[in-house]
mmCIF file with all atom_site columns, C-alpha atoms in Angstrom:
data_model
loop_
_atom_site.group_PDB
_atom_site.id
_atom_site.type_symbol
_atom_site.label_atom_id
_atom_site.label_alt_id
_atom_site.label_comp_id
_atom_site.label_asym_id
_atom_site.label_entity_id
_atom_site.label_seq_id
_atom_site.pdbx_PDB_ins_code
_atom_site.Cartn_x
_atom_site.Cartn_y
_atom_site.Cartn_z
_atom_site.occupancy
_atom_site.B_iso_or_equiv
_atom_site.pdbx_formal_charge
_atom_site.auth_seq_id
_atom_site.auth_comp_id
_atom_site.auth_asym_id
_atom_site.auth_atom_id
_atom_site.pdbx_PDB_model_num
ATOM 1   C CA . UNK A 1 1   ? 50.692 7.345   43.993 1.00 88.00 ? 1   UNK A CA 1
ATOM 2   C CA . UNK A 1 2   ? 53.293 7.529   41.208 1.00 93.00 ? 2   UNK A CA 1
ATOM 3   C CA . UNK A 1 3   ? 54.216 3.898   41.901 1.00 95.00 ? 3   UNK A CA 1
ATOM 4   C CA . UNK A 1 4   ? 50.722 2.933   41.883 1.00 95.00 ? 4   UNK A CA 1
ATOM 5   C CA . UNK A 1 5   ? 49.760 4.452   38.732 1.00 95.00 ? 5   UNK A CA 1
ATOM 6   C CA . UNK A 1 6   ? 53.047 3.048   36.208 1.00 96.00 ? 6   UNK A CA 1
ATOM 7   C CA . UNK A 1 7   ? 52.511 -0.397  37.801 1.00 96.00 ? 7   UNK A CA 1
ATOM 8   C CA . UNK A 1 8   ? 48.627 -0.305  37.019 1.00 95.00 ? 8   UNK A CA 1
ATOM 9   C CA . UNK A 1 9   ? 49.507 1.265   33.839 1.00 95.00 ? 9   UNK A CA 1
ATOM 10  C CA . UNK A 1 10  ? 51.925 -1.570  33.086 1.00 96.00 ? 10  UNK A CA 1
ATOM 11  C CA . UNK A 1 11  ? 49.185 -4.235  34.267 1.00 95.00 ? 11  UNK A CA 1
ATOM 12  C CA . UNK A 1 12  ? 46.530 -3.366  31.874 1.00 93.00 ? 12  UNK A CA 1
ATOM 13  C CA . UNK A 1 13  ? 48.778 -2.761  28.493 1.00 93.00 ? 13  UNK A CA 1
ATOM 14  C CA . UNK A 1 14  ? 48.076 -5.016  26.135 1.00 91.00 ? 14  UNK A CA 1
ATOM 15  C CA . UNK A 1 15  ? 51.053 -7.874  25.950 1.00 94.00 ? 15  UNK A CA 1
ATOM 16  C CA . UNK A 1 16  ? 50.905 -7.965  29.757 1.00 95.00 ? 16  UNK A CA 1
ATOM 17  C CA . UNK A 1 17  ? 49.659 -11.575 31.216 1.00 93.00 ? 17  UNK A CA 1
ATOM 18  C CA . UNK A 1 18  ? 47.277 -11.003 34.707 1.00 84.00 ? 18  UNK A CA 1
ATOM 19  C CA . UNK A 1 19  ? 49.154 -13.757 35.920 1.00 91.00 ? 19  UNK A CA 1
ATOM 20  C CA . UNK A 1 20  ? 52.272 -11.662 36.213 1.00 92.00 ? 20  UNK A CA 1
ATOM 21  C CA . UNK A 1 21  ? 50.257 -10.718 39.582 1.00 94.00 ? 21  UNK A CA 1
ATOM 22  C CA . UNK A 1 22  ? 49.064 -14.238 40.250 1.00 93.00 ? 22  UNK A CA 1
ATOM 23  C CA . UNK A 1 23  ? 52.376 -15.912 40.532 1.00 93.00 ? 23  UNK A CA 1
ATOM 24  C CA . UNK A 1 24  ? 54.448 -13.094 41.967 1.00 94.00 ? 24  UNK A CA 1
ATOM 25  C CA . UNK A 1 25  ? 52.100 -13.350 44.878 1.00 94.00 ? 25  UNK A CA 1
ATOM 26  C CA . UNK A 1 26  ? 52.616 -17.336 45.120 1.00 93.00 ? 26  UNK A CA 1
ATOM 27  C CA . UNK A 1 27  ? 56.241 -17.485 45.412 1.00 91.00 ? 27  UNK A CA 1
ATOM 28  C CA . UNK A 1 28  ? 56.444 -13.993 47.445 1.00 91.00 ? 28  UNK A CA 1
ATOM 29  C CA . UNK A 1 29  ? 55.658 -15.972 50.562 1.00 89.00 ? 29  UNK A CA 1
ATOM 30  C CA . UNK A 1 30  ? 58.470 -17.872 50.069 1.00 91.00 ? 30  UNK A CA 1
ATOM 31  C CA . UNK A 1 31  ? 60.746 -15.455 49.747 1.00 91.00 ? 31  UNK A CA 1
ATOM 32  C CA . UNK A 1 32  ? 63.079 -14.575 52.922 1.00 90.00 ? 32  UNK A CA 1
ATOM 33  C CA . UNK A 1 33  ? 61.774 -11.285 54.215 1.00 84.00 ? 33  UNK A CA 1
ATOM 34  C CA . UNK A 1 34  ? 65.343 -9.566  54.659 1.00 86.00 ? 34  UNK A CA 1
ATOM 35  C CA . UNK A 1 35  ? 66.405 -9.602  51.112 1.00 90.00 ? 35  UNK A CA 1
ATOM 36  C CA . UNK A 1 36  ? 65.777 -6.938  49.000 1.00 91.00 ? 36  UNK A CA 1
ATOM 37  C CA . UNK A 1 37  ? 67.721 -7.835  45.878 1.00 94.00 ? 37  UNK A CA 1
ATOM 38  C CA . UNK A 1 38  ? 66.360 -10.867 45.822 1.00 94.00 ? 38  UNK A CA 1
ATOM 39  C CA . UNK A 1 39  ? 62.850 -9.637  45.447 1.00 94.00 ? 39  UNK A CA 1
ATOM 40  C CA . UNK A 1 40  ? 63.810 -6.857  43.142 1.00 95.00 ? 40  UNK A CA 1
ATOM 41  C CA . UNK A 1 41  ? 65.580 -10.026 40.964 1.00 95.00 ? 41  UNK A CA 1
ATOM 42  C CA . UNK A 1 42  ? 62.671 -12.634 41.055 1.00 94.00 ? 42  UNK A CA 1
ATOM 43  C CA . UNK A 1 43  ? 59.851 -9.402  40.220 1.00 95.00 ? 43  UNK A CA 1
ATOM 44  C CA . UNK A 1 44  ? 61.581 -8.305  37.523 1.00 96.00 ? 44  UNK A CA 1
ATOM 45  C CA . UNK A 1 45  ? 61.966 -11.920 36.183 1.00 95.00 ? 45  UNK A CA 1
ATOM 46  C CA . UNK A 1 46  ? 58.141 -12.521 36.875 1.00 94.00 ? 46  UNK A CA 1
ATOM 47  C CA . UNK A 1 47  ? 56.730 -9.048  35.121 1.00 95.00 ? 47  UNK A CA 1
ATOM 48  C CA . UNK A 1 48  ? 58.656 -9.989  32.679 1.00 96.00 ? 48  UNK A CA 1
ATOM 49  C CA . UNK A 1 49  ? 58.152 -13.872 32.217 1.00 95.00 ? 49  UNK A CA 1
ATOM 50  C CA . UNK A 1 50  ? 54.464 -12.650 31.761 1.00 94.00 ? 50  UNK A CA 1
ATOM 51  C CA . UNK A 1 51  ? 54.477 -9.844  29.525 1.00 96.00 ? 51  UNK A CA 1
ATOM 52  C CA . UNK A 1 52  ? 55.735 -9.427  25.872 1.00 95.00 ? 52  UNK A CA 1
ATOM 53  C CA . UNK A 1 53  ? 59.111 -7.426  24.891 1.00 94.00 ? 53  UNK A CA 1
ATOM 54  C CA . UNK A 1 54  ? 57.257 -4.363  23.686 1.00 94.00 ? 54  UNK A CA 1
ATOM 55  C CA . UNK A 1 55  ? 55.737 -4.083  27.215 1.00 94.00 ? 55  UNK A CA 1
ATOM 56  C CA . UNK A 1 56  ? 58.785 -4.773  29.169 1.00 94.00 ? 56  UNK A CA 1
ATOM 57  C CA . UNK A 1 57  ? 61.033 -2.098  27.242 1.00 95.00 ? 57  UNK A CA 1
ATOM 58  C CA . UNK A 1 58  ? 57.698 0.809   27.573 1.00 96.00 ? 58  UNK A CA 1
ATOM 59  C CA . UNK A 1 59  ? 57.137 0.059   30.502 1.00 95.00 ? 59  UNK A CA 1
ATOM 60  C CA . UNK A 1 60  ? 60.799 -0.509  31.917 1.00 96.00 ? 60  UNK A CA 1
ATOM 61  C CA . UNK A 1 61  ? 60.231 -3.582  34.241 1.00 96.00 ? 61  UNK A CA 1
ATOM 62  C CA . UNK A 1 62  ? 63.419 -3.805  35.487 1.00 96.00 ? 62  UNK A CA 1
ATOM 63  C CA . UNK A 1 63  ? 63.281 -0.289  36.983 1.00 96.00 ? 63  UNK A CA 1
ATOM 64  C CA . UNK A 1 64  ? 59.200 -0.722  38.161 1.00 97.00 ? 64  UNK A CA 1
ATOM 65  C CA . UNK A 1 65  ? 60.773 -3.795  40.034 1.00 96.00 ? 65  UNK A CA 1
ATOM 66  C CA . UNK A 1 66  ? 63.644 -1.838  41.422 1.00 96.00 ? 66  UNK A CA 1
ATOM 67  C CA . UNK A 1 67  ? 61.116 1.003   42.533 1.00 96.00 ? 67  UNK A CA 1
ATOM 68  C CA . UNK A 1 68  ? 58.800 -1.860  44.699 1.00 95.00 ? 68  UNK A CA 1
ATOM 69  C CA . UNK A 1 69  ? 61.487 -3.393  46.053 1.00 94.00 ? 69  UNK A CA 1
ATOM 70  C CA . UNK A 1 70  ? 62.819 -0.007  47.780 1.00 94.00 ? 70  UNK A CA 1
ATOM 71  C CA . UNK A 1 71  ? 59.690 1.571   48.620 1.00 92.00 ? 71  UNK A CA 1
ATOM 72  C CA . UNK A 1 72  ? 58.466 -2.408  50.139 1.00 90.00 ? 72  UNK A CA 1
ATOM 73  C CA . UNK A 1 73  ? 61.835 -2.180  52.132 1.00 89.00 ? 73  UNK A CA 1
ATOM 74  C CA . UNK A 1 74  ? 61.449 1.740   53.200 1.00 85.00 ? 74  UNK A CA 1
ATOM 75  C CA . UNK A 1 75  ? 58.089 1.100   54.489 1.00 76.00 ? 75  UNK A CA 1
ATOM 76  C CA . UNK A 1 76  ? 59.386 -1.599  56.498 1.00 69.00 ? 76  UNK A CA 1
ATOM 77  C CA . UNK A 1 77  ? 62.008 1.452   57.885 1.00 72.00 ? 77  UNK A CA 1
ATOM 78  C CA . UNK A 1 78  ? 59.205 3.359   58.734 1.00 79.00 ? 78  UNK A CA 1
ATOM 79  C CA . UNK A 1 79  ? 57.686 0.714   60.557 1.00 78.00 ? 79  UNK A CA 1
ATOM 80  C CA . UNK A 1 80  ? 59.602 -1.382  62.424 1.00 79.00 ? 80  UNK A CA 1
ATOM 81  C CA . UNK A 1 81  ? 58.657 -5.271  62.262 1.00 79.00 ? 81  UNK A CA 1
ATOM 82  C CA . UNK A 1 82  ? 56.507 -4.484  58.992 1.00 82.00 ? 82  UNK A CA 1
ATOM 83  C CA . UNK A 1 83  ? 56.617 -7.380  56.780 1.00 87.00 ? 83  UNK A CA 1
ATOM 84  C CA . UNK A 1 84  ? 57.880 -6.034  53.609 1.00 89.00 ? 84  UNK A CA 1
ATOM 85  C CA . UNK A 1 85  ? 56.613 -8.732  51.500 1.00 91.00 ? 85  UNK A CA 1
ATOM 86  C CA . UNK A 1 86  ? 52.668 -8.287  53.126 1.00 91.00 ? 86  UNK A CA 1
ATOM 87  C CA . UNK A 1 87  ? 53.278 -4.649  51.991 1.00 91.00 ? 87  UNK A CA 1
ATOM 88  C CA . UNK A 1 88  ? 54.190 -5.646  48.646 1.00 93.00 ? 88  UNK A CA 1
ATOM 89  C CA . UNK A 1 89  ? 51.226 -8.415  48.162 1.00 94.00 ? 89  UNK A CA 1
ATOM 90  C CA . UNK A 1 90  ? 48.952 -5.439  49.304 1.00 94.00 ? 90  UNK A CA 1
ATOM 91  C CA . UNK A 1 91  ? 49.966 -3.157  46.620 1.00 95.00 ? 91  UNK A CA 1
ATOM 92  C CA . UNK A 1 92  ? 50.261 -5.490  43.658 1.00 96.00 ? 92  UNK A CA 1
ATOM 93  C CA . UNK A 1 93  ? 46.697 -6.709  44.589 1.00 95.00 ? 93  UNK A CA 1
ATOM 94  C CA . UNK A 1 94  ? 45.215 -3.025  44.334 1.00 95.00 ? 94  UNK A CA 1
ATOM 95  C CA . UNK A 1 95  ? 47.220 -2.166  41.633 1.00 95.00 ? 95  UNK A CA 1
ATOM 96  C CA . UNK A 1 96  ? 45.991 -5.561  39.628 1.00 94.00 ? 96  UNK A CA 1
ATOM 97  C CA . UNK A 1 97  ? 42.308 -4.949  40.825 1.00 94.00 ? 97  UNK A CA 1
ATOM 98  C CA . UNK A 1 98  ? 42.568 -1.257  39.334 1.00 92.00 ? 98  UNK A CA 1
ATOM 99  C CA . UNK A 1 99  ? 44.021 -2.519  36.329 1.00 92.00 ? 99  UNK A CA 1
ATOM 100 C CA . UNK A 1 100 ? 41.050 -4.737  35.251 1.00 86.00 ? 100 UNK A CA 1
ATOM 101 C CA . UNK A 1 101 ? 38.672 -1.926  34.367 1.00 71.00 ? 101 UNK A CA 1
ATOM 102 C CA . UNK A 1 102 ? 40.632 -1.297  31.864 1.00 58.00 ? 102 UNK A CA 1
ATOM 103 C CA . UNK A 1 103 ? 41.088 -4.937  30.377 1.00 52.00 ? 103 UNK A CA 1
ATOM 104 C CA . UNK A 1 104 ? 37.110 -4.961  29.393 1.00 53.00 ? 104 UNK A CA 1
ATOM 105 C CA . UNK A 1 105 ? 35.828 -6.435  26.529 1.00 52.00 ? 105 UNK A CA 1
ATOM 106 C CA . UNK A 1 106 ? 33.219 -4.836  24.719 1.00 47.00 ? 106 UNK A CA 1
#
């Protein structure tokens, strides 16, 4: 739940782009699903492509990245032939939907 709540967090501060959501989930099904640095590499570059320096250094992207990556991969551990990439796609789809209630304007 930890996970959940900083990447929500970091989806609804102000300087951070929806899309970083949006295009992490187009290219994620092109990614090779046995290659966990590569994922932690292209997220990182993604969150931050999309949100402003102030975000990325409150919000540490490059450690948030790290942090999906393993727990993506240690889910797959935990259940053998589990598509780490579907598990990721899952959670940065909640986490963006629970992020928009926050992102009203009055």
């Amino acid at each position: 739940m930890a996970l959940l709540t900083a990447l929500r967090t970091f989806l609804a501060a102000e300087g951070v782009s929806r899309r970083a959501v949006f295009n992490t989930l187009d290219w994620l099904k092109d990614l090779p699903p046995d290659q966990p640095e590569m994922l932690t590499a292209l997220l990182a570059y993604q969150l931050s492509r999309q949100s402003d320096e102030a975000a990325i250094k409150k919000h540490d992207v490059p450690t948030l990245a790290r942090r999906l990556s393993d727990l993506a991969f240690n889910e797959q551990q935990r259940h053998p032939g589990a598509d780490p990439r579907q598990w990721l796609r899952n959670f940065l789809s909640a986490a963006e939907f629970l992020a928009r209630e926050t992102r009203r304007i009055d």
